[in-house]
Short mmCIF file of C-alpha atoms and ligand atoms in Angstrom, two decimals:
data_model
loop_
_atom_site.label_atom_id
_atom_site.label_comp_id
_atom_site.label_asym_id
_atom_site.label_seq_id
_atom_site.Cartn_x
_atom_site.Cartn_y
_atom_site.Cartn_z
CA MET C 20 6.70 2.93 -45.87
CA PRO C 21 5.59 -0.49 -46.24
CA SER C 22 2.23 -0.88 -45.33
CA LEU C 23 -0.57 -3.60 -44.31
CA ASP C 24 -3.79 -4.28 -45.79
CA LEU C 25 -5.18 -5.94 -42.71
CA ALA C 26 -4.69 -6.39 -38.87
CA VAL C 27 -6.37 -9.20 -37.12
CA VAL C 28 -6.52 -9.34 -33.50
CA LEU C 29 -7.51 -12.37 -32.02
CA ALA C 30 -9.43 -12.05 -29.10
CA ALA C 31 -12.16 -14.77 -28.87
CA GLY C 32 -10.45 -17.36 -26.21
CA GLU C 33 -12.00 -17.91 -22.73
CA GLY C 34 -9.20 -16.85 -20.69
CA THR C 35 -9.40 -19.87 -18.62
CA ARG C 36 -6.59 -19.74 -16.73
CA MET C 37 -7.51 -16.10 -15.55
CA LYS C 38 -10.22 -18.19 -13.35
CA SER C 39 -12.22 -14.94 -14.06
CA THR C 40 -16.10 -13.41 -14.86
CA THR C 41 -14.12 -10.87 -16.79
CA PRO C 42 -13.11 -11.28 -20.21
CA LYS C 43 -9.42 -12.04 -20.18
CA VAL C 44 -8.32 -9.50 -22.66
CA LEU C 45 -10.41 -6.59 -20.60
CA HIS C 46 -8.34 -7.52 -17.69
CA GLU C 47 -6.51 -4.14 -16.85
CA ILE C 48 -2.76 -3.06 -16.33
CA ALA C 49 -1.91 0.56 -16.05
CA GLY C 50 -5.58 1.75 -16.18
CA ARG C 51 -5.85 0.23 -19.64
CA SER C 52 -7.47 -2.98 -20.49
CA ILE C 53 -4.84 -5.69 -22.19
CA LEU C 54 -7.28 -5.24 -25.74
CA ALA C 55 -6.54 -1.57 -25.60
CA HIS C 56 -2.81 -1.91 -25.22
CA VAL C 57 -3.05 -4.37 -28.00
CA LEU C 58 -4.65 -2.20 -30.11
CA SER C 59 -2.63 1.07 -29.24
CA ALA C 60 0.59 -0.68 -30.39
CA VAL C 61 -1.65 -1.53 -33.75
CA GLN C 62 -3.36 1.64 -34.37
CA PRO C 63 -0.30 3.65 -35.67
CA LEU C 64 0.85 1.23 -38.10
CA GLY C 65 -2.04 2.26 -40.26
CA ALA C 66 -3.48 -0.81 -41.61
CA ALA C 67 -6.30 -0.15 -44.20
CA ASP C 68 -8.57 -2.70 -42.40
CA LEU C 69 -8.77 -3.29 -38.79
CA ARG C 70 -10.23 -6.86 -37.34
CA VAL C 71 -11.14 -8.03 -34.05
CA VAL C 72 -12.00 -11.87 -33.55
CA VAL C 73 -14.77 -11.87 -30.94
CA GLY C 74 -16.07 -15.08 -29.00
CA SER C 75 -16.43 -15.63 -24.93
CA SER C 76 -17.32 -12.55 -23.36
CA ARG C 77 -19.03 -11.46 -26.71
CA GLU C 78 -21.19 -8.23 -25.45
CA ALA C 79 -18.35 -7.14 -22.84
CA VAL C 80 -15.90 -7.36 -25.21
CA GLU C 81 -17.99 -5.68 -28.29
CA THR C 82 -19.06 -2.96 -25.93
CA HIS C 83 -15.48 -2.35 -24.89
CA LEU C 84 -14.40 -2.16 -28.83
CA ALA C 85 -16.89 0.45 -29.37
CA GLN C 86 -15.17 2.93 -27.31
CA ILE C 87 -11.55 1.95 -27.77
CA ALA C 88 -11.39 1.22 -31.39
CA PRO C 89 -14.99 2.00 -33.30
CA ASN C 90 -13.52 1.66 -36.77
CA ALA C 91 -12.48 -2.25 -35.98
CA THR C 92 -14.68 -4.61 -37.93
CA ILE C 93 -15.84 -7.35 -35.19
CA VAL C 94 -15.65 -10.71 -36.37
CA PHE C 95 -17.82 -13.28 -33.99
CA GLN C 96 -16.02 -16.88 -33.59
CA ALA C 97 -18.94 -19.17 -31.86
CA GLN C 98 -17.09 -21.65 -31.19
CA ARG C 99 -13.44 -21.71 -29.86
CA ASN C 100 -11.97 -23.90 -32.38
CA GLY C 101 -8.29 -22.24 -32.11
CA THR C 102 -6.61 -19.46 -33.49
CA GLY C 103 -6.53 -21.07 -37.01
CA HIS C 104 -10.27 -21.18 -37.14
CA ALA C 105 -10.47 -17.46 -35.89
CA THR C 106 -8.30 -16.89 -38.93
CA GLN C 107 -10.35 -18.54 -41.39
CA LEU C 108 -13.09 -16.35 -39.72
CA ALA C 109 -11.50 -13.43 -39.98
CA LEU C 110 -10.21 -13.58 -43.65
CA ASP C 111 -13.76 -14.41 -44.73
CA GLY C 112 -14.71 -11.19 -46.88
CA ALA C 113 -10.81 -9.54 -46.56
CA PRO C 114 -9.02 -8.61 -49.31
CA ALA C 115 -8.04 -10.95 -51.54
CA THR C 116 -4.20 -9.89 -51.84
CA GLY C 117 -1.58 -7.57 -49.74
CA SER C 118 -0.28 -8.25 -46.57
CA VAL C 119 -1.90 -9.29 -43.26
CA MET C 120 -0.51 -8.89 -39.60
CA ILE C 121 -1.98 -11.34 -37.22
CA LEU C 122 -1.42 -11.12 -33.28
CA ALA C 123 -3.26 -11.95 -30.03
CA GLY C 124 -5.13 -9.77 -28.05
CA ASP C 125 -3.59 -10.63 -25.32
CA THR C 126 0.16 -9.45 -25.52
CA PRO C 127 -0.02 -5.76 -24.06
CA LEU C 128 3.63 -4.64 -23.89
CA LEU C 129 4.27 -4.80 -27.53
CA ARG C 130 5.26 -1.26 -28.83
CA SER C 131 4.41 0.19 -32.56
CA GLY C 132 7.85 0.62 -33.08
CA THR C 133 8.78 -3.17 -32.82
CA LEU C 134 6.16 -3.94 -35.14
CA GLN C 135 6.89 -1.14 -38.20
CA GLU C 136 9.84 -3.09 -37.77
CA PHE C 137 8.78 -5.86 -37.93
CA ILE C 138 6.68 -5.13 -40.93
CA ASP C 139 10.03 -3.76 -42.53
CA ALA C 140 12.04 -7.12 -42.32
CA HIS C 141 9.06 -8.98 -43.72
CA HIS C 142 8.87 -7.09 -46.61
CA THR C 143 12.56 -6.87 -46.91
CA TYR C 144 12.90 -10.75 -46.50
CA GLU C 145 10.26 -10.82 -49.37
CA SER C 146 8.41 -13.84 -46.84
CA ALA C 147 5.23 -15.51 -47.52
CA ALA C 148 4.45 -15.94 -44.02
CA SER C 149 6.87 -14.08 -40.80
CA VAL C 150 6.68 -15.30 -37.45
CA LEU C 151 7.79 -12.58 -34.62
CA THR C 152 9.76 -14.54 -32.08
CA SER C 153 11.53 -13.47 -29.22
CA VAL C 154 14.43 -15.66 -26.52
CA VAL C 155 12.86 -16.13 -22.79
CA PRO C 156 14.13 -16.86 -19.34
CA ASP C 157 10.97 -19.07 -19.24
CA PRO C 158 9.36 -20.24 -22.38
CA PHE C 159 7.06 -22.79 -20.51
CA GLY C 160 3.61 -22.75 -22.56
CA TYR C 161 4.68 -20.82 -25.55
CA GLY C 162 5.01 -22.25 -29.08
CA ARG C 163 8.61 -22.73 -29.87
CA ILE C 164 10.40 -22.23 -33.07
CA VAL C 165 12.08 -25.02 -34.62
CA ARG C 166 15.12 -24.12 -36.55
CA SER C 167 17.03 -26.69 -39.14
CA ASP C 168 20.61 -27.07 -38.37
CA SER C 169 21.43 -24.31 -40.77
CA GLY C 170 18.83 -21.68 -38.52
CA GLU C 171 16.26 -21.84 -41.02
CA LEU C 172 12.45 -21.45 -39.49
CA VAL C 173 10.94 -25.11 -39.93
CA GLY C 174 7.79 -24.47 -38.00
CA ILE C 175 6.22 -23.47 -34.51
CA VAL C 176 5.54 -26.49 -32.17
CA GLU C 177 3.05 -26.27 -29.01
CA GLU C 178 4.33 -26.88 -25.54
CA ARG C 179 1.47 -29.60 -25.38
CA ASP C 180 2.74 -30.96 -28.84
CA ALA C 181 6.27 -30.92 -28.07
CA THR C 182 8.93 -33.74 -27.43
CA GLU C 183 11.19 -33.22 -25.10
CA GLU C 184 14.14 -32.24 -26.91
CA GLN C 185 11.72 -29.23 -28.24
CA ARG C 186 10.52 -27.98 -24.73
CA GLU C 187 14.15 -26.88 -24.05
CA ILE C 188 13.98 -24.31 -27.02
CA ASP C 189 14.01 -21.11 -25.51
CA GLU C 190 12.96 -18.88 -28.77
CA ILE C 191 9.17 -18.56 -28.44
CA ASN C 192 6.07 -17.56 -30.94
CA THR C 193 5.02 -14.16 -29.79
CA GLY C 194 1.61 -14.56 -31.52
CA VAL C 195 2.68 -11.96 -34.35
CA TYR C 196 2.69 -13.09 -37.97
CA ILE C 197 2.73 -11.13 -41.14
CA PHE C 198 1.41 -13.41 -44.30
CA ASP C 199 0.43 -12.81 -47.86
CA ILE C 200 -3.00 -12.56 -47.57
CA ALA C 201 -3.32 -15.37 -50.53
CA ALA C 202 -0.55 -17.75 -49.25
CA LEU C 203 -2.29 -17.30 -45.55
CA ARG C 204 -5.74 -18.35 -46.95
CA ALA C 205 -4.13 -21.30 -48.64
CA ALA C 206 -2.77 -22.83 -45.61
CA VAL C 207 -5.66 -22.11 -43.14
CA ALA C 208 -7.95 -23.88 -45.40
CA LYS C 209 -5.45 -26.65 -44.90
CA LEU C 210 -5.34 -26.81 -41.36
CA LYS C 211 -6.11 -30.28 -39.24
CA SER C 212 -6.73 -30.51 -35.79
CA ALA C 213 -4.90 -33.62 -34.68
CA ASN C 214 -2.69 -32.11 -32.03
CA ALA C 215 -3.03 -32.33 -28.30
CA GLN C 216 -5.89 -29.34 -28.05
CA GLY C 217 -7.79 -31.16 -30.63
CA GLU C 218 -7.71 -27.15 -32.20
CA LEU C 219 -7.18 -25.62 -35.37
CA TYR C 220 -3.45 -23.99 -34.52
CA LEU C 221 -2.64 -20.79 -36.41
CA THR C 222 0.69 -21.87 -35.95
CA ASP C 223 0.89 -24.81 -38.33
CA VAL C 224 0.19 -22.46 -41.20
CA ILE C 225 3.98 -21.90 -41.17
CA ALA C 226 5.10 -25.46 -42.15
CA LEU C 227 2.07 -25.57 -45.15
CA ILE C 228 3.21 -22.44 -46.38
CA LYS C 229 6.95 -23.38 -46.52
CA GLU C 230 5.37 -27.29 -48.12
CA ASP C 231 3.91 -25.07 -50.62
CA GLY C 232 7.78 -23.75 -51.57
CA LYS C 233 7.02 -20.04 -49.82
CA ASN C 234 9.06 -18.64 -48.12
CA ALA C 235 9.11 -18.47 -44.18
CA VAL C 236 11.51 -16.49 -41.70
CA ALA C 237 11.31 -16.14 -37.96
CA ILE C 238 12.23 -12.63 -37.53
CA LEU C 239 13.99 -12.67 -33.58
CA SER C 240 12.79 -9.32 -31.18
CA ASN C 241 15.22 -7.82 -29.21
CA ASP C 242 13.37 -6.74 -25.94
CA TYR C 243 11.91 -10.22 -25.09
CA THR C 244 9.77 -8.34 -22.40
CA GLU C 245 7.60 -7.19 -25.11
CA THR C 246 6.34 -10.08 -26.44
CA LEU C 247 5.31 -11.80 -22.93
CA GLY C 248 1.94 -13.15 -22.78
CA ILE C 249 -0.98 -12.83 -20.70
CA ASN C 250 -2.54 -16.34 -19.56
CA ASP C 251 -2.94 -16.14 -15.74
CA ARG C 252 -3.06 -13.66 -13.20
CA SER C 253 0.81 -13.92 -12.25
CA GLN C 254 1.40 -13.20 -15.63
CA LEU C 255 -0.81 -10.23 -15.25
CA ALA C 256 0.85 -8.95 -11.96
CA GLU C 257 4.34 -10.22 -14.15
CA CYS C 258 3.05 -7.56 -17.15
CA GLY C 259 1.65 -4.71 -14.81
CA ALA C 260 5.42 -4.77 -13.28
CA ILE C 261 7.11 -3.71 -16.72
CA MET C 262 4.21 -1.28 -17.91
CA ARG C 263 4.53 0.49 -14.54
CA ASP C 264 8.92 0.56 -15.16
CA ARG C 265 8.18 1.70 -18.83
CA ILE C 266 5.84 4.63 -18.17
CA ASN C 267 7.80 5.34 -15.36
CA ASP C 268 11.52 5.53 -17.36
CA ASP C 269 9.24 7.38 -19.76
CA PHE C 270 8.48 10.14 -17.22
CA MET C 271 11.74 10.31 -15.81
CA ARG C 272 12.97 10.73 -18.86
CA ALA C 273 10.68 13.86 -19.86
CA GLY C 274 11.87 15.41 -16.64
CA VAL C 275 9.75 13.78 -14.07
CA THR C 276 11.75 12.83 -10.55
CA ILE C 277 10.34 9.57 -9.23
CA ILE C 278 11.55 8.65 -6.00
CA ASP C 279 10.89 5.30 -5.82
CA PRO C 280 10.10 3.70 -9.30
CA ALA C 281 9.09 0.82 -7.89
CA THR C 282 6.58 2.12 -5.81
CA THR C 283 5.04 4.48 -7.83
CA TRP C 284 2.17 3.46 -10.49
CA ILE C 285 1.18 5.63 -12.88
CA ASP C 286 -1.79 4.31 -15.88
CA ALA C 287 -0.69 5.00 -19.37
CA THR C 288 -3.77 7.67 -19.51
CA VAL C 289 -2.02 9.71 -17.11
CA ALA C 290 -0.18 13.31 -17.80
CA ILE C 291 2.91 14.34 -16.55
CA GLU C 292 4.72 17.98 -16.96
CA ASN C 293 8.34 18.22 -16.14
CA ASP C 294 9.83 19.34 -12.68
CA VAL C 295 7.27 17.62 -10.69
CA THR C 296 8.28 15.47 -7.86
CA ILE C 297 6.41 12.39 -6.77
CA HIS C 298 7.36 10.62 -3.28
CA PRO C 299 7.49 6.70 -2.47
CA GLY C 300 4.19 5.23 -2.79
CA THR C 301 1.80 7.00 -4.88
CA THR C 302 -0.43 5.93 -7.56
CA LEU C 303 -1.99 8.16 -10.35
CA THR C 304 -4.60 6.88 -12.45
CA GLY C 305 -7.63 7.85 -14.98
CA ALA C 306 -6.90 10.85 -17.12
CA SER C 307 -4.82 12.66 -14.02
CA THR C 308 -2.76 15.38 -15.00
CA ILE C 309 0.16 17.11 -12.76
CA ALA C 310 1.31 20.57 -13.82
CA ARG C 311 4.91 21.60 -13.68
CA GLY C 312 6.77 22.05 -10.22
CA ALA C 313 3.81 20.16 -8.57
CA ILE C 314 4.73 17.82 -5.52
CA ILE C 315 2.76 14.76 -5.28
CA GLY C 316 3.02 12.12 -2.00
CA PRO C 317 4.08 10.06 -0.31
CA ARG C 318 1.41 7.40 0.12
CA THR C 319 -0.82 9.40 -2.24
CA THR C 320 -3.80 8.05 -4.42
CA LEU C 321 -5.13 10.61 -7.24
CA ASN C 322 -8.00 9.08 -9.33
CA ASN C 323 -8.85 11.67 -12.20
CA VAL C 324 -7.43 14.64 -10.76
CA VAL C 325 -6.28 17.79 -12.68
CA VAL C 326 -3.30 19.42 -10.38
CA ALA C 327 -2.13 22.88 -11.53
CA GLU C 328 1.49 24.32 -11.49
CA ARG C 329 3.28 23.97 -7.87
CA ALA C 330 0.24 22.47 -5.92
CA SER C 331 1.35 20.04 -3.22
CA VAL C 332 -0.64 16.76 -2.27
CA LEU C 333 0.55 14.79 0.87
CA GLU C 334 -0.51 11.46 2.07
CA SER C 335 -3.87 11.87 0.67
CA TYR C 336 -6.49 10.23 -1.44
CA VAL C 337 -8.14 12.38 -4.20
CA SER C 338 -10.62 11.52 -6.74
CA GLU C 339 -12.85 13.52 -9.94
CA ALA C 340 -11.44 16.76 -8.23
CA THR C 341 -9.54 20.02 -9.33
CA ILE C 342 -6.43 21.85 -7.16
CA GLY C 343 -5.65 24.75 -8.27
CA ALA C 344 -2.38 26.45 -8.33
CA ALA C 345 0.08 26.40 -5.40
CA ALA C 346 -2.86 24.55 -3.24
CA THR C 347 -1.61 22.53 -0.55
CA VAL C 348 -3.42 19.36 0.19
CA GLY C 349 -2.78 16.71 2.97
CA PRO C 350 -1.12 15.64 5.27
CA PHE C 351 -4.03 12.77 5.44
CA SER C 352 -7.17 14.68 3.26
CA PHE C 353 -9.81 12.81 1.60
CA ILE C 354 -11.21 14.48 -1.39
CA ARG C 355 -13.89 13.47 -3.19
CA PRO C 356 -15.71 13.68 -6.39
CA GLY C 357 -16.83 17.15 -7.26
CA THR C 358 -14.53 19.03 -5.38
CA VAL C 359 -12.78 22.33 -6.83
CA LEU C 360 -9.68 23.77 -4.81
CA ALA C 361 -8.73 27.36 -6.39
CA ALA C 362 -5.34 28.94 -6.58
CA ASN C 363 -3.39 29.10 -3.27
CA THR C 364 -6.44 27.18 -0.89
CA LYS C 365 -5.23 24.63 2.10
CA VAL C 366 -6.65 22.09 2.37
CA GLY C 367 -5.08 20.35 5.74
CA ALA C 368 -5.03 17.07 8.08
CA TYR C 369 -7.66 14.63 8.57
CA VAL C 370 -10.50 16.82 6.28
CA GLU C 371 -12.53 15.81 4.08
CA VAL C 372 -14.07 17.52 1.04
CA LYS C 373 -16.97 16.77 -1.12
CA ASN C 374 -18.60 18.58 -4.20
CA SER C 375 -17.06 21.24 -2.83
CA THR C 376 -15.67 24.55 -4.22
CA VAL C 377 -12.93 26.61 -1.83
CA GLY C 378 -11.92 29.69 -3.42
CA GLU C 379 -8.50 31.33 -3.98
CA GLY C 380 -6.98 31.50 -0.84
CA SER C 381 -9.37 29.74 1.42
CA LYS C 382 -8.03 27.09 4.04
CA VAL C 383 -10.05 24.62 5.85
CA PRO C 384 -6.50 23.67 7.69
CA HIS C 385 -7.80 20.71 10.24
CA LEU C 386 -10.56 18.22 11.37
CA SER C 387 -13.46 19.00 9.35
CA TYR C 388 -15.56 17.77 6.74
CA VAL C 389 -16.73 20.27 3.97
CA GLY C 390 -19.53 18.68 2.10
CA ASP C 391 -21.91 20.67 -1.07
CA ALA C 392 -20.48 23.93 -0.35
CA THR C 393 -19.21 26.82 -2.05
CA ILE C 394 -16.65 28.62 -0.22
CA GLY C 395 -15.59 32.24 -1.59
CA THR C 396 -12.10 34.13 -0.98
CA GLY C 397 -9.87 34.67 1.69
CA SER C 398 -11.89 32.86 4.49
CA ASN C 399 -10.87 30.77 6.67
CA ILE C 400 -12.71 27.40 8.05
CA GLY C 401 -11.93 26.87 11.94
CA ALA C 402 -10.68 23.60 12.85
CA ALA C 403 -13.52 20.43 13.34
CA THR C 404 -16.26 22.38 11.53
CA ILE C 405 -18.86 20.34 9.69
CA PHE C 406 -20.50 21.28 7.14
CA VAL C 407 -24.16 19.42 8.00
CA ASN C 408 -24.82 18.67 4.47
CA TYR C 409 -27.39 15.73 5.36
CA ASP C 410 -30.52 15.57 7.01
CA GLY C 411 -31.06 12.12 6.83
CA VAL C 412 -32.93 11.92 3.58
CA GLU C 413 -31.61 14.69 1.47
CA LYS C 414 -28.00 17.10 1.04
CA HIS C 415 -28.58 20.29 0.86
CA ALA C 416 -25.84 23.05 0.30
CA THR C 417 -23.96 25.86 2.04
CA THR C 418 -22.66 29.06 1.02
CA VAL C 419 -19.69 30.87 2.68
CA GLY C 420 -18.90 34.41 1.41
CA ASN C 421 -15.15 36.34 1.06
CA ASP C 422 -13.26 36.49 3.82
CA VAL C 423 -15.13 35.24 6.47
CA ARG C 424 -14.22 33.43 9.58
CA ILE C 425 -15.98 30.44 10.96
CA GLY C 426 -15.14 30.07 14.54
CA SER C 427 -13.40 26.11 15.74
CA ASP C 428 -16.06 23.70 15.88
CA THR C 429 -18.81 25.30 13.81
CA MET C 430 -21.64 23.02 12.81
CA LEU C 431 -23.25 24.74 9.21
CA VAL C 432 -26.32 23.02 9.22
CA ALA C 433 -27.71 23.25 5.56
CA PRO C 434 -28.79 25.17 3.77
CA VAL C 435 -27.57 27.77 5.46
CA SER C 436 -25.60 30.82 3.89
CA ILE C 437 -22.49 32.99 5.74
CA GLY C 438 -22.64 36.43 4.12
CA ASP C 439 -19.23 38.09 3.38
CA GLY C 440 -17.04 39.26 5.83
CA ALA C 441 -18.75 37.39 8.77
CA TYR C 442 -17.85 35.01 11.87
CA THR C 443 -19.11 32.48 13.68
CA ALA C 444 -18.34 31.68 17.40
CA ALA C 445 -16.55 28.94 18.02
CA GLY C 446 -19.09 25.83 18.92
CA SER C 447 -21.90 26.99 17.41
CA VAL C 448 -24.48 25.53 15.83
CA ILE C 449 -25.64 27.70 12.99
CA THR C 450 -29.19 27.03 11.55
CA GLU C 451 -30.11 30.51 10.06
CA ASP C 452 -28.13 32.78 8.05
CA VAL C 453 -25.52 35.15 9.21
CA PRO C 454 -25.61 37.81 7.15
CA ALA C 455 -22.40 39.86 6.09
CA GLY C 456 -20.57 41.55 8.76
CA SER C 457 -22.12 39.86 11.33
CA ILE C 458 -21.53 37.68 14.32
CA GLY C 459 -23.57 34.13 14.35
CA VAL C 460 -23.27 32.79 18.05
CA ALA C 461 -25.30 30.09 18.61
CA ARG C 462 -24.74 27.96 21.89
CA ALA C 463 -25.61 28.47 25.34
CA LYS C 464 -23.55 31.11 27.62
CA GLN C 465 -20.81 30.08 29.52
CA ARG C 466 -21.31 29.58 34.00
CA ASN C 467 -19.22 29.09 36.01
CA VAL C 468 -19.94 26.96 39.38
CA LEU C 469 -17.55 28.35 42.04
CA GLY C 470 -16.21 25.78 44.26
CA TRP C 471 -18.05 22.61 42.89
CA VAL C 472 -15.04 20.58 42.27
CA LEU C 473 -14.32 21.24 46.70
CA ARG C 474 -18.32 20.02 47.52
CA LYS C 475 -18.62 17.61 44.69
CA ARG C 476 -15.16 16.13 44.32
CA SER C 477 -13.43 16.25 47.68
CA GLY C 478 -10.46 14.24 47.91
CA THR C 479 -9.12 13.94 44.84
CA LYS C 480 -6.25 15.28 43.13
CA SER C 481 -8.07 17.91 41.15
CA ALA C 482 -10.10 19.53 44.43
CA GLU C 483 -5.85 19.36 46.10
CA SER C 484 -4.48 21.39 43.34
CA ALA C 485 -8.05 24.05 43.29
CA LYS C 486 -7.30 24.28 46.79
CA LYS C 487 -3.18 25.30 46.31
CA ALA C 488 -4.63 27.67 43.61
CA GLY C 489 -6.36 29.11 46.39
CA ALA C 490 -10.03 28.34 45.89
CA THR C 491 -12.81 27.46 48.52
CA ASP C 492 -15.94 25.60 48.66
CA GLY C 493 -17.64 28.24 47.43
CA ASN C 494 -20.41 28.50 50.72
CA ASN C 495 -18.76 31.63 51.97
CA GLN C 496 -18.33 33.10 48.51
C1 UD1 I 12 -0.61 -18.81 -28.79
C2 UD1 I 12 0.17 -19.62 -29.42
C3 UD1 I 12 1.82 -20.11 -29.47
C4 UD1 I 12 2.24 -18.78 -28.67
C5 UD1 I 12 1.90 -17.77 -27.58
C6 UD1 I 12 2.14 -16.87 -27.68
C7 UD1 I 12 -1.30 -21.22 -30.88
C8 UD1 I 12 -1.55 -22.01 -31.36
N1 UD1 I 12 -0.76 -21.19 -29.99
O1 UD1 I 12 -0.59 -19.84 -27.42
O2 UD1 I 12 2.28 -20.83 -30.13
O3 UD1 I 12 3.54 -18.72 -28.14
O4 UD1 I 12 0.00 -17.27 -27.88
O5 UD1 I 12 1.33 -15.41 -27.19
O6 UD1 I 12 -1.89 -20.02 -31.89
N2 UD1 I 12 -7.94 -17.00 -29.40
C9 UD1 I 12 -9.21 -16.98 -30.52
N3 UD1 I 12 -9.77 -17.85 -30.39
C10 UD1 I 12 -9.36 -19.02 -30.54
C11 UD1 I 12 -8.72 -19.71 -29.48
C12 UD1 I 12 -8.27 -18.27 -28.89
O7 UD1 I 12 -9.65 -15.92 -31.16
O8 UD1 I 12 -10.08 -20.27 -30.79
C13 UD1 I 12 -6.95 -15.79 -29.21
C14 UD1 I 12 -7.30 -15.80 -27.71
O9 UD1 I 12 -8.19 -14.78 -27.26
C15 UD1 I 12 -6.23 -15.64 -27.37
C16 UD1 I 12 -5.10 -15.48 -28.84
O10 UD1 I 12 -5.81 -15.97 -29.67
O11 UD1 I 12 -6.04 -13.42 -27.55
C17 UD1 I 12 -4.20 -16.90 -28.14
O12 UD1 I 12 -4.84 -17.67 -27.58
P1 UD1 I 12 -3.95 -18.51 -26.43
O13 UD1 I 12 -5.36 -19.41 -26.11
O14 UD1 I 12 -3.85 -17.53 -25.32
O15 UD1 I 12 -3.04 -18.96 -27.08
P2 UD1 I 12 -1.66 -19.74 -26.16
O16 UD1 I 12 -1.96 -20.77 -25.41
O17 UD1 I 12 -1.00 -18.54 -25.57
MG1 MG I 13 -2.09 -16.95 -24.94
#
């Protein structure tokens, strides 16, 4: 397989058109930076040397690169004098011979396979300079590919330097090139900034290499969507939507049912097994993994969540949590970081759980807050129970044992512990531990004041109904 001696990613530009304090290449689509998408297409090509030219917001980009491409050599371009200047710097200390691929850091949809085909074509044509091109519906803003009447590559002209006639050309420069390193080195040394932007354009090396009598070719790619560049927020959204469709397509082909791909947003970093069903309006982000047979959505967000087989999560928001096999969550649950739901658990409607473990088969079915708790197996937390974990200064933990029955509307004031098999009476404010097998009752004893309505609310509908039911004013009882 023909290989590369060097790959260079140009990522020093200001990204002015993004109008952002975040450098352009660090903006994200599908949960990954634009730059990370480019690098994930380049890395499998196995270039002996990988260089990334950074400049604008250097520190932020370098920190990010240390995480996503620790082997890359960073080249610093202090002043943005154009893509040609960035290339000059990248070639400093690079191998003297062989081939180099250069690409922009702002084209995140490129696929590795397409780049490999481009490498193969470059070697087949025995070209000194190859440029990957595409035919796009709206070429505005891109460099145009100028060909001779016989179709041979003549050069590249930028939008701002193009004539009216050249602007009609719909074949554009994708910003991906392969060069013979020696030929490129000679050509970049001759670049001049006599153009609309006063910069050294890498695009000008094509004509210079041709002038040297060497072979330069334009290779048209099949899928123009792969070659779209991001320069503003509108293009960010456009590329994000294309990436979404691509990710969804891949999952559907792998056996995942996605009911409405247009409203399903899955990060490139998410793993999903086959026979998972995803309902409309679902967003899956980060390192989330969904196991076989799970049902997710509608209108559900999972961020860094591990979902085991056959679990279901309905109309809920879950972050940094683990959901066990056949567990059911929702509708309208809010599951926060540090939560572990074991197999066959249930977290139901309007329940919030934070930093808590719910043991196998235990249920929190309705209207509760569970914070900093450890709940054993087979326990039931009655409706509207609150784990009172915050004393206004610090958070405290609660332990609930196995096969416990917490009565509805219990306040478990932490730190507190409920023993195995224990009960709490509905409406209790539990401030002391309840031993195994006991019932904790912590509420005022009920007192009925007979005839009160007839005496204090006479003439009301309540009093009339009470009278019909045989109630008296209580004075004669
Ligand atoms: C560039 C091409 C254009 C092509 C388009 C494809 C030139 C002159 N034009 O235009 O023909 O159609 O890409 O997307 O090359 N950069 C640096 N240092 C600089 C300037 C830019 O590293 O001094 C980097 C940027 O960070 C970016 C890439 O080079 O990743 C391209 O620069 P950008 O300003 O986006 O060029 P385009 O106008 O898109
Ligand atoms: Mg660009």
